[in-house]
Amino acid sequence: MQHQKILILDFGSQVTQLIARRVREARVYCEVHPCDVSDEWLRDYARGGSLKGVILSGSHASVYENTTDKAPQAVFGLGLPVLGICYGMQTMAHQLGGKVEGGHKREFGAAAVRAHGHTALLKDIADFSTPEGHGMLNVWMSHGDKVTELPPGFKRMASSDGCPIAAMADEERRFYAVQFHPEVTHTPQGKALLERFVLGICGARPDWVMREHIAEAVEQIRQQVGDEEVILGLSGGVDSSVAAALIQRAIGARLTCVFVDHGLLRLNEGDAVMDMFVGQLHAKVIRVDASELFLGRLAGVSDPEQKRKIIGGLFVDVFKAEAAKLKAGGAGHKGASFLAQGTIYPDVIESGGAKSKKAASIKSHHNVGGLPEQLGLKLLEPLRDLFKDEVRELGVALGLPPGMVYRHPFPGPGLGVRILGEVKKEYAELLRRADAIFIEELRNCSDPATGKTWYELTSQAFAVFLPVKSVGVMGDGRTYEHVVALRAVQTSDFMTADWAQLPYDLLKKVSSRIINEVRGINRVTYDLSSKPPATIEWE
């Protein structure tokens, strides 16, 4: 199916992915590419008519610096609607004949902007009205420079106390730009504004629906794989689980999953993975119990980064050994020629998975790790166009249990980075049980105001094993035992997060159960740190 699409040109903003997520939430397909694509590339990308509009992202840069990237000039000659956001507005103004100057002070945080001119983008979109009847928007600003002179053909679309030209529009050419950030949750009407641009002004068809995407994805897998066999590293996490279910739907028994149990999983997680994929989906899964190997190599190691490297390196070694056997074939199999991975779209964007060498690489690709080349296998990534929320939707549509698909994130090194300091088998056992009690009670306790469980209301929750002991009293005896901390956060994007204000009664019950049921723990604490300055995980 040929989806209509929106192109997002990324100038290096930390929240460009949020623009893409908002467009996808409007059921319109979009792609993020670096801002420095060529005019020729852009015209070729637009050929065929599926491209319906372009969005220019924000940036930390200043447009009047000679080294700063500009939008390809062809953007303004395609005859398509263009929306500039923050820096995107400034480069639009600068390139089309307006003027941008450095501000005397940065405008960072909440602001109220007044709409002008009843433009198609903002018409009837407002948070409140002034006594004079002016429509007002509560928005999030983050800029130092600002447009001080409109380009020819443009009119002012919005203003604020700190920014006289807070938005501008050339409605004849369907060029719109806003100095604020509609993609962040701090702009309440941002979603409505982006939907207005994508669905109304661009006229894009809202046909990006995960249930309907299954047939497309299955056909793509069949075309890519042909009659070959596929190996997949199954971790039990959402991405690899959905990838496995999708590939299983496409090629059936020609998929073999390798599940490496490193001994640092949650309580009964290994058995649950096997029950789901072998017992219910009837997939071929090779379970490798490598817990003694991992725990042995971690003995005496306390540094968090060193622990991560040991766990990651061992995982690759164990997986490579199993994959090599499968590649060799035998017993009626000709051998695998594809390695499947649960790579998702943020991985591609953040890896600088773009056409240009100038695009900044934020982090190395955490899934690939060179394995396809080392094993001599071709790479299959059926989820590489999807965001995490889309992967979850797809998983439910494939028949995976919502309880599995909507589980909180779990780090690749598992409990290895939730046990502070040295990792020991007995520490992992204590933490597993404490964590399971915490999660069970979050699922059992509901918030009367929303009717949702506290597990649903938190984005990530877990227990952390602390490398200290504390004095306690149990019965008539004195104890000197271990301490765990509980961590629960709420976030929409995991870039920032607030600690969850769980009810005291819930925390009291969790603490009481852990201390009474997990022999070896006599103290429970609750982490009140937000991100920033803390991170979500402790290591």
Coordinates of C-alpha atoms in Angstrom, one line a residue:
M1 CA 0.0 0.0 0.0
Q2 CA 1.3 3.4 -1.0
H3 CA 0.9 5.6 2.1
Q4 CA 0.7 9.4 1.9
K5 CA 3.4 10.9 4.0
I6 CA 4.9 13.9 5.8
L7 CA 8.6 14.6 5.7
I8 CA 10.3 15.9 8.8
L9 CA 13.6 17.6 8.3
D10 CA 15.7 17.3 11.4
F11 CA 18.0 20.2 12.4
G12 CA 19.2 18.5 15.5
S13 CA 16.5 19.2 18.0
Q14 CA 16.3 16.8 21.0
V15 CA 12.5 16.6 20.5
T16 CA 12.3 16.0 16.8
Q17 CA 11.1 12.4 17.5
L18 CA 8.1 13.9 19.3
I19 CA 7.0 15.7 16.1
A20 CA 7.0 12.4 14.3
R21 CA 5.1 10.7 17.1
R22 CA 2.4 13.4 17.0
V23 CA 2.0 13.0 13.2
R24 CA 1.8 9.2 13.5
E25 CA -0.8 9.7 16.3
A26 CA -2.9 11.4 13.6
R27 CA -2.7 8.1 11.7
V28 CA -0.4 9.7 9.0
Y29 CA 2.9 8.1 8.0
C30 CA 5.9 10.3 8.3
E31 CA 9.7 10.0 8.1
V32 CA 12.6 11.9 9.7
H33 CA 15.5 12.8 7.6
P34 CA 18.5 15.1 8.2
C35 CA 18.1 18.7 7.2
D36 CA 21.1 18.6 4.9
V37 CA 19.6 16.4 2.2
S38 CA 20.2 17.8 -1.3
D39 CA 17.6 19.6 -3.5
E40 CA 17.9 16.7 -5.9
W41 CA 17.2 14.1 -3.1
L42 CA 14.2 16.1 -2.0
R43 CA 12.7 16.5 -5.4
D44 CA 13.1 12.7 -6.0
Y45 CA 11.5 12.0 -2.6
A46 CA 8.5 14.1 -3.6
R47 CA 8.1 12.4 -7.0
G48 CA 5.0 10.3 -7.3
G49 CA 2.7 12.5 -5.3
S50 CA 2.8 10.6 -1.9
L51 CA 4.5 13.4 -0.1
K52 CA 1.9 15.8 1.2
G53 CA 3.9 18.3 3.4
V54 CA 7.1 19.1 5.1
I55 CA 7.9 20.0 8.7
L56 CA 11.1 21.8 9.7
S57 CA 12.3 20.9 13.2
G58 CA 13.9 23.0 16.0
S59 CA 17.6 23.3 16.7
H60 CA 20.1 24.8 19.1
A61 CA 21.8 26.7 16.3
S62 CA 21.4 30.3 15.0
V63 CA 20.4 30.9 11.4
Y64 CA 22.7 33.9 10.9
E65 CA 25.9 31.8 11.5
N66 CA 27.6 30.8 8.3
T67 CA 28.2 27.2 9.5
T68 CA 24.6 26.6 10.3
D69 CA 22.5 24.3 8.2
K70 CA 19.6 25.7 6.2
A71 CA 16.6 23.9 4.7
P72 CA 17.1 22.7 1.2
Q73 CA 15.9 25.6 -1.0
A74 CA 13.8 23.1 -2.9
V75 CA 11.5 22.8 0.1
F76 CA 9.9 26.1 -0.8
G77 CA 9.5 25.2 -4.5
L78 CA 7.7 21.9 -4.2
G79 CA 4.2 23.5 -4.1
L80 CA 3.6 21.7 -0.8
P81 CA 2.6 23.0 2.6
V82 CA 5.5 23.7 5.0
L83 CA 5.5 24.1 8.8
G84 CA 8.5 25.5 10.6
I85 CA 8.9 24.9 14.3
C86 CA 11.2 27.1 16.4
Y87 CA 14.5 27.1 14.5
G88 CA 12.4 25.9 11.5
M89 CA 10.5 29.2 11.6
Q90 CA 13.7 31.1 11.8
T91 CA 15.4 29.4 8.9
M92 CA 12.1 29.8 6.9
A93 CA 12.2 33.6 7.6
H94 CA 15.9 33.9 6.9
Q95 CA 15.8 32.0 3.6
L96 CA 12.7 33.7 2.3
G97 CA 13.8 37.3 2.9
G98 CA 12.9 38.0 6.5
K99 CA 15.2 39.0 9.3
V100 CA 16.3 37.0 12.4
E101 CA 18.2 38.5 15.3
G102 CA 19.7 37.3 18.6
G103 CA 17.4 38.0 21.5
H104 CA 18.6 40.0 24.5
K105 CA 17.4 37.1 26.7
R106 CA 16.3 33.6 26.1
E107 CA 12.6 32.7 26.3
F108 CA 12.5 29.3 27.9
G109 CA 9.3 27.8 29.5
A110 CA 5.6 28.4 29.5
A111 CA 4.2 31.4 27.7
A112 CA 0.8 32.7 26.4
V113 CA 0.6 33.7 22.8
R114 CA -2.2 35.7 21.1
A115 CA -3.5 34.5 17.7
H116 CA -3.9 37.0 14.9
G117 CA -5.5 37.0 11.5
H118 CA -7.7 33.8 11.8
T119 CA -5.3 31.7 9.7
A120 CA -6.2 28.2 8.7
L121 CA -3.7 26.8 11.1
L122 CA -4.9 28.4 14.3
K123 CA -8.6 29.2 13.5
D124 CA -10.8 28.2 16.5
I125 CA -7.8 26.6 18.3
A126 CA -7.4 28.3 21.7
D127 CA -6.9 27.6 25.4
F128 CA -8.8 30.7 26.5
S129 CA -9.9 34.1 25.4
T130 CA -9.1 37.6 26.8
P131 CA -11.9 40.0 27.9
E132 CA -11.3 41.7 24.5
G133 CA -12.1 38.4 22.8
H134 CA -8.6 37.5 21.6
G135 CA -7.9 33.8 21.4
M136 CA -4.9 32.8 23.5
L137 CA -2.7 29.7 23.5
N138 CA -0.6 28.3 26.3
V139 CA 2.6 27.1 24.7
W140 CA 6.2 26.1 25.5
M141 CA 9.0 28.3 24.3
S142 CA 12.7 27.5 24.0
H143 CA 14.6 30.0 22.0
G144 CA 17.2 32.8 22.1
D145 CA 16.9 34.2 18.6
K146 CA 13.7 35.5 17.1
V147 CA 12.2 36.7 13.8
T148 CA 12.2 40.5 13.8
E149 CA 11.1 41.2 10.2
L150 CA 8.6 39.1 8.2
P151 CA 9.6 37.8 4.8
P152 CA 7.6 39.2 1.8
G153 CA 4.1 37.7 1.5
F154 CA 3.9 36.7 5.2
K155 CA 1.7 38.0 7.9
R156 CA 1.9 37.8 11.7
M157 CA 0.0 34.8 13.0
A158 CA 0.6 35.1 16.7
S159 CA 2.5 37.2 19.3
S160 CA 3.5 37.0 22.9
D161 CA 4.9 39.5 25.4
G162 CA 8.4 38.2 24.8
C163 CA 8.1 37.5 21.1
P164 CA 6.2 40.0 18.9
I165 CA 6.3 37.6 15.9
A166 CA 5.6 34.3 17.7
A167 CA 4.1 32.7 14.5
M168 CA 3.8 33.7 10.8
A169 CA 2.0 32.6 7.7
D170 CA 2.0 32.9 3.9
E171 CA -1.4 31.3 3.3
E172 CA -1.2 31.6 -0.5
R173 CA 1.8 29.3 -0.5
R174 CA 0.6 27.4 2.5
F175 CA 3.8 28.2 4.5
Y176 CA 3.2 28.3 8.3
A177 CA 5.7 28.7 11.2
V178 CA 5.5 28.9 15.0
Q179 CA 8.3 29.9 17.4
F180 CA 6.9 27.7 20.1
H181 CA 6.9 23.8 20.3
P182 CA 3.6 22.2 19.5
E183 CA 5.1 18.7 19.7
V184 CA 5.6 18.8 23.5
T185 CA 2.9 18.1 26.1
H186 CA 3.5 21.5 27.7
T187 CA 1.6 23.0 24.7
P188 CA -1.9 21.7 25.4
Q189 CA -3.3 22.5 21.9
G190 CA -0.2 21.3 20.1
K191 CA -1.7 18.0 19.0
A192 CA -4.7 19.9 17.5
L193 CA -2.4 22.3 15.7
L194 CA -0.3 19.5 14.2
E195 CA -3.4 17.6 13.2
R196 CA -4.8 20.7 11.6
F197 CA -1.6 21.0 9.5
V198 CA -1.3 17.4 8.6
L199 CA -4.9 16.5 8.0
G200 CA -6.5 19.8 7.1
I201 CA -3.8 21.9 5.3
C202 CA -1.8 19.0 3.8
G203 CA -4.9 16.9 3.3
A204 CA -3.0 13.7 4.1
R205 CA -5.0 10.5 4.3
P206 CA -5.1 9.0 7.9
D207 CA -4.4 5.4 6.9
W208 CA -1.4 4.5 9.1
V209 CA -3.2 1.9 11.2
M210 CA -1.4 -1.0 12.9
R211 CA -4.1 -3.6 12.4
E212 CA -4.0 -2.9 8.7
H213 CA -0.2 -2.7 8.7
I214 CA 0.1 -6.4 9.6
A215 CA -0.7 -7.6 6.0
E216 CA 1.8 -5.1 4.6
A217 CA 4.5 -6.1 7.0
V218 CA 3.9 -9.8 6.4
E219 CA 4.2 -9.4 2.7
Q220 CA 7.4 -7.4 3.0
I221 CA 8.9 -10.1 5.2
R222 CA 8.0 -12.8 2.7
Q223 CA 9.4 -10.9 -0.2
Q224 CA 12.7 -10.2 1.6
V225 CA 13.2 -13.7 3.1
G226 CA 11.9 -15.8 0.2
D227 CA 12.2 -19.5 1.2
E228 CA 15.2 -18.9 3.6
E229 CA 15.4 -19.4 7.3
V230 CA 15.6 -16.7 10.1
I231 CA 17.2 -16.5 13.5
L232 CA 16.0 -14.1 16.1
G233 CA 17.4 -13.2 19.5
L234 CA 14.3 -13.3 21.8
S235 CA 14.8 -11.3 25.0
G236 CA 11.2 -11.3 26.3
G237 CA 11.0 -7.6 25.8
V238 CA 8.3 -5.9 23.8
D239 CA 10.3 -5.2 20.6
S240 CA 11.8 -8.7 20.1
S241 CA 8.5 -10.4 21.1
V242 CA 6.5 -8.4 18.6
A243 CA 9.1 -9.0 15.9
A244 CA 9.0 -12.7 16.6
A245 CA 5.2 -12.8 16.5
L246 CA 5.2 -10.9 13.2
I247 CA 7.9 -13.0 11.5
Q248 CA 6.2 -16.2 12.8
R249 CA 3.0 -15.0 11.1
A250 CA 4.9 -14.5 7.9
I251 CA 7.1 -17.6 7.6
G252 CA 6.0 -20.0 10.3
A253 CA 8.5 -22.8 11.1
R254 CA 11.3 -21.1 9.2
L255 CA 11.9 -18.8 12.2
T256 CA 14.0 -20.1 15.1
C257 CA 14.2 -17.9 18.3
V258 CA 17.2 -18.0 20.6
F259 CA 16.3 -17.1 24.2
V260 CA 19.4 -16.4 26.3
D261 CA 18.6 -16.5 30.0
H262 CA 21.4 -14.6 31.7
G263 CA 20.0 -15.2 35.2
L264 CA 19.1 -11.6 35.7
L265 CA 15.5 -11.7 34.5
R266 CA 12.4 -10.8 36.5
L267 CA 10.6 -13.5 38.6
N268 CA 9.4 -16.4 36.4
E269 CA 10.1 -14.4 33.3
G270 CA 11.9 -17.2 31.4
D271 CA 9.1 -19.6 31.9
A272 CA 6.5 -17.0 30.8
V273 CA 8.4 -16.4 27.6
M274 CA 8.6 -20.1 26.8
D275 CA 4.9 -20.6 27.6
M276 CA 3.9 -17.7 25.3
F277 CA 6.0 -18.5 22.3
V278 CA 6.2 -22.2 22.5
G279 CA 3.0 -23.1 24.2
Q280 CA 0.7 -20.5 22.6
L281 CA 2.3 -19.3 19.4
H282 CA 4.0 -22.7 18.6
A283 CA 7.2 -21.0 17.7
K284 CA 10.6 -22.8 17.7
V285 CA 12.6 -21.4 20.7
I286 CA 16.0 -22.6 21.9
R287 CA 16.4 -21.6 25.5
V288 CA 19.9 -21.3 26.7
D289 CA 20.5 -21.2 30.5
A290 CA 23.7 -19.2 30.8
S291 CA 23.0 -17.8 34.3
E292 CA 26.1 -19.5 35.9
L293 CA 28.3 -18.1 33.1
F294 CA 27.0 -14.5 33.5
L295 CA 27.0 -14.5 37.3
G296 CA 30.5 -16.0 37.4
R297 CA 31.9 -13.4 35.1
L298 CA 30.2 -10.6 37.1
A299 CA 31.8 -11.8 40.4
G300 CA 33.7 -8.9 42.1
V301 CA 32.6 -6.3 39.5
S302 CA 31.0 -3.2 40.9
D303 CA 31.4 -0.5 38.2
P304 CA 28.1 0.0 36.3
E305 CA 29.6 0.5 32.9
Q306 CA 31.9 -2.5 33.3
K307 CA 28.9 -4.6 34.3
R308 CA 27.0 -3.5 31.2
K309 CA 30.0 -4.4 29.0
I310 CA 30.4 -7.8 30.5
I311 CA 26.7 -8.7 30.2
G312 CA 26.5 -7.3 26.6
G313 CA 29.6 -9.0 25.5
L314 CA 28.7 -12.4 27.0
F315 CA 25.2 -12.2 25.5
V316 CA 26.7 -11.7 22.0
D317 CA 29.1 -14.6 22.6
V318 CA 26.4 -17.0 23.7
F319 CA 24.0 -15.9 20.9
K320 CA 26.7 -16.2 18.3
A321 CA 27.5 -19.8 19.3
E322 CA 23.9 -20.8 19.0
A323 CA 23.4 -18.8 15.8
A324 CA 26.4 -20.5 14.2
K325 CA 24.9 -23.9 14.9
L326 CA 21.6 -22.8 13.2
K327 CA 23.4 -21.2 10.3
A328 CA 25.3 -24.5 9.7
G329 CA 22.0 -26.3 9.2
G330 CA 21.5 -30.1 9.5
A331 CA 18.7 -32.3 10.7
G332 CA 16.5 -31.4 7.8
H333 CA 17.4 -27.6 7.8
K334 CA 19.5 -26.0 5.1
G335 CA 20.6 -23.3 7.6
A336 CA 19.6 -19.8 8.4
S337 CA 20.6 -16.9 6.2
F338 CA 18.8 -14.0 8.0
L339 CA 19.3 -12.5 11.5
A340 CA 16.1 -10.7 12.7
Q341 CA 16.2 -7.9 15.3
G342 CA 13.7 -5.8 17.1
T343 CA 15.1 -2.5 15.8
I344 CA 12.6 0.3 16.1
Y345 CA 12.4 3.8 14.5
P346 CA 14.0 5.7 17.3
D347 CA 17.0 3.4 17.1
V348 CA 17.3 4.3 13.4
I349 CA 17.0 8.1 14.0
E350 CA 19.3 8.2 17.0
S351 CA 22.0 6.2 15.2
G352 CA 22.2 8.9 12.6
G353 CA 20.5 6.4 10.3
A354 CA 20.2 9.0 7.7
K355 CA 21.5 9.8 4.3
S356 CA 24.0 12.3 5.3
K357 CA 27.4 12.0 7.1
K358 CA 26.7 15.4 8.6
A359 CA 23.8 14.2 10.7
A360 CA 24.8 13.8 14.3
S361 CA 25.0 10.3 15.6
I362 CA 23.5 10.5 19.1
K363 CA 24.2 6.9 20.1
S364 CA 25.5 3.7 18.5
H365 CA 22.9 1.3 17.2
H366 CA 22.2 -0.8 20.4
N367 CA 20.5 -3.7 18.5
V368 CA 22.8 -4.4 15.6
G369 CA 26.2 -4.5 17.4
G370 CA 27.9 -5.9 14.3
L371 CA 26.3 -9.3 14.7
P372 CA 25.0 -9.7 11.1
E373 CA 28.5 -9.1 9.7
Q374 CA 30.2 -11.3 12.2
L375 CA 27.8 -14.1 11.5
G376 CA 27.7 -13.6 7.8
L377 CA 23.9 -13.2 7.9
K378 CA 21.6 -10.8 6.2
L379 CA 19.6 -8.4 8.4
L380 CA 15.8 -8.5 8.8
E381 CA 14.3 -5.6 10.8
P382 CA 10.5 -5.7 10.4
L383 CA 9.8 -3.0 13.1
R384 CA 12.4 -0.4 11.9
D385 CA 9.7 2.0 10.8
L386 CA 7.7 2.0 14.0
F387 CA 7.7 3.9 17.3
K388 CA 7.3 2.0 20.6
D389 CA 3.6 2.9 20.9
E390 CA 3.0 1.6 17.4
V391 CA 5.0 -1.6 18.2
R392 CA 2.6 -2.2 21.2
E393 CA -0.5 -1.6 19.0
L394 CA 0.9 -4.1 16.5
G395 CA 1.6 -6.6 19.2
V396 CA -2.0 -6.5 20.4
A397 CA -3.3 -6.8 16.8
L398 CA -1.1 -9.9 16.4
G399 CA -2.7 -11.5 19.4
L400 CA -0.1 -11.0 22.1
P401 CA -1.5 -10.5 25.6
P402 CA -1.8 -6.8 26.4
G403 CA -0.2 -7.6 29.8
M404 CA 3.0 -8.6 27.9
V405 CA 2.8 -5.9 25.3
Y406 CA 2.2 -3.0 27.7
R407 CA 4.7 -4.1 30.3
H408 CA 7.1 -1.5 31.6
P409 CA 10.5 -1.2 30.0
F410 CA 13.2 -3.5 31.3
P411 CA 16.9 -2.8 30.7
G412 CA 18.9 -5.2 28.5
P413 CA 21.4 -6.0 31.3
G414 CA 18.3 -6.8 33.5
L415 CA 18.7 -6.9 37.2
G416 CA 22.5 -6.5 36.7
V417 CA 22.0 -2.7 36.7
R418 CA 19.3 -2.8 39.4
I419 CA 21.7 -4.5 41.9
L420 CA 24.0 -1.6 42.9
G421 CA 27.6 -2.7 43.2
E422 CA 28.6 -6.4 42.9
V423 CA 26.0 -8.8 41.4
K424 CA 25.5 -12.0 43.4
K425 CA 23.0 -14.8 42.9
E426 CA 21.5 -14.3 46.3
Y427 CA 21.0 -10.6 45.7
A428 CA 19.2 -11.3 42.4
E429 CA 16.9 -13.8 44.2
L430 CA 16.0 -11.2 46.9
L431 CA 15.5 -8.4 44.3
R432 CA 13.3 -10.6 42.0
R433 CA 10.9 -11.4 44.8
A434 CA 10.8 -7.8 46.1
D435 CA 10.2 -6.4 42.6
A436 CA 7.4 -8.9 41.9
I437 CA 5.6 -7.9 45.1
F438 CA 5.9 -4.2 44.1
I439 CA 4.5 -4.8 40.6
E440 CA 1.7 -7.1 41.9
E441 CA 0.5 -4.4 44.3
L442 CA 0.7 -1.7 41.6
R443 CA -1.6 -3.9 39.4
N444 CA -4.0 -4.6 42.3
C445 CA -4.4 -1.0 43.4
S446 CA -6.6 1.4 41.4
D447 CA -6.8 5.2 41.5
P448 CA -10.5 6.2 42.2
A449 CA -10.2 9.3 40.1
T450 CA -9.3 7.5 36.9
G451 CA -10.3 3.9 37.5
K452 CA -6.9 2.8 36.2
T453 CA -4.4 0.7 38.2
W454 CA -1.3 2.3 39.4
Y455 CA 0.7 0.0 37.1
E456 CA -1.1 1.7 34.2
L457 CA -0.6 5.1 35.7
T458 CA 3.1 4.7 36.0
S459 CA 5.5 4.5 33.0
Q460 CA 8.2 2.5 34.7
A461 CA 8.3 0.9 38.2
F462 CA 10.8 -1.4 39.8
A463 CA 12.8 -2.2 42.9
V464 CA 16.6 -1.6 43.3
F465 CA 18.9 -3.6 45.6
L466 CA 21.2 -1.3 47.6
P467 CA 24.7 -2.3 48.6
V468 CA 24.1 -1.5 52.3
K469 CA 22.6 -3.2 55.3
S470 CA 20.5 -1.7 58.1
V471 CA 19.6 -2.6 61.6
G472 CA 16.0 -3.7 62.2
V473 CA 13.8 -5.4 64.8
M474 CA 11.7 -8.4 64.0
G475 CA 9.8 -9.9 66.9
D476 CA 12.1 -9.9 69.9
G477 CA 15.2 -10.1 67.8
R478 CA 17.6 -7.6 66.2
T479 CA 18.3 -7.9 62.5
Y480 CA 21.0 -6.6 60.2
E481 CA 19.8 -7.1 56.7
H482 CA 19.5 -5.7 53.2
V483 CA 17.7 -2.6 51.9
V484 CA 15.7 -2.1 48.7
A485 CA 14.5 1.1 47.1
L486 CA 11.3 1.4 45.1
R487 CA 11.2 3.6 42.0
A488 CA 8.1 4.6 40.0
V489 CA 8.0 7.4 37.5
Q490 CA 5.5 9.0 35.1
T491 CA 6.5 10.3 31.7
S492 CA 5.2 10.7 28.2
D493 CA 8.5 10.5 26.4
F494 CA 11.2 9.2 28.9
M495 CA 13.3 12.3 28.1
T496 CA 12.0 13.8 31.4
A497 CA 10.1 12.1 34.1
D498 CA 8.4 12.9 37.5
W499 CA 8.4 10.5 40.4
A500 CA 5.0 9.0 40.8
Q501 CA 3.0 10.2 43.9
L502 CA 1.8 6.7 44.9
P503 CA -0.8 6.6 47.7
Y504 CA 0.8 6.1 51.2
D505 CA -1.5 3.1 51.8
L506 CA -0.1 1.4 48.7
L507 CA 3.5 2.1 49.7
K508 CA 2.8 0.9 53.2
K509 CA 1.4 -2.4 51.9
V510 CA 4.3 -3.0 49.5
S511 CA 6.8 -2.3 52.3
S512 CA 5.1 -4.5 54.7
R513 CA 4.8 -7.4 52.3
I514 CA 8.5 -7.2 51.2
I515 CA 9.8 -7.1 54.7
N516 CA 7.5 -10.0 55.9
E517 CA 7.8 -12.2 52.8
V518 CA 11.3 -11.7 51.6
R519 CA 13.6 -13.0 54.3
G520 CA 16.8 -11.0 54.1
I521 CA 15.3 -7.5 53.5
N522 CA 14.3 -5.4 56.6
R523 CA 14.0 -1.9 55.1
V524 CA 12.2 -0.4 52.1
T525 CA 12.7 3.2 50.8
Y526 CA 11.0 5.2 48.1
D527 CA 12.9 7.2 45.5
L528 CA 11.5 10.8 45.2
S529 CA 13.9 12.0 42.4
S530 CA 12.7 13.3 39.1
K531 CA 14.6 13.2 35.7
P532 CA 16.5 15.4 35.5
P533 CA 18.6 15.7 37.7
A534 CA 18.4 11.9 38.3
T535 CA 18.0 9.2 35.6
I536 CA 15.2 6.7 35.6
E537 CA 17.4 3.7 36.3
W538 CA 19.9 4.0 39.1
E539 CA 22.8 2.7 37.1

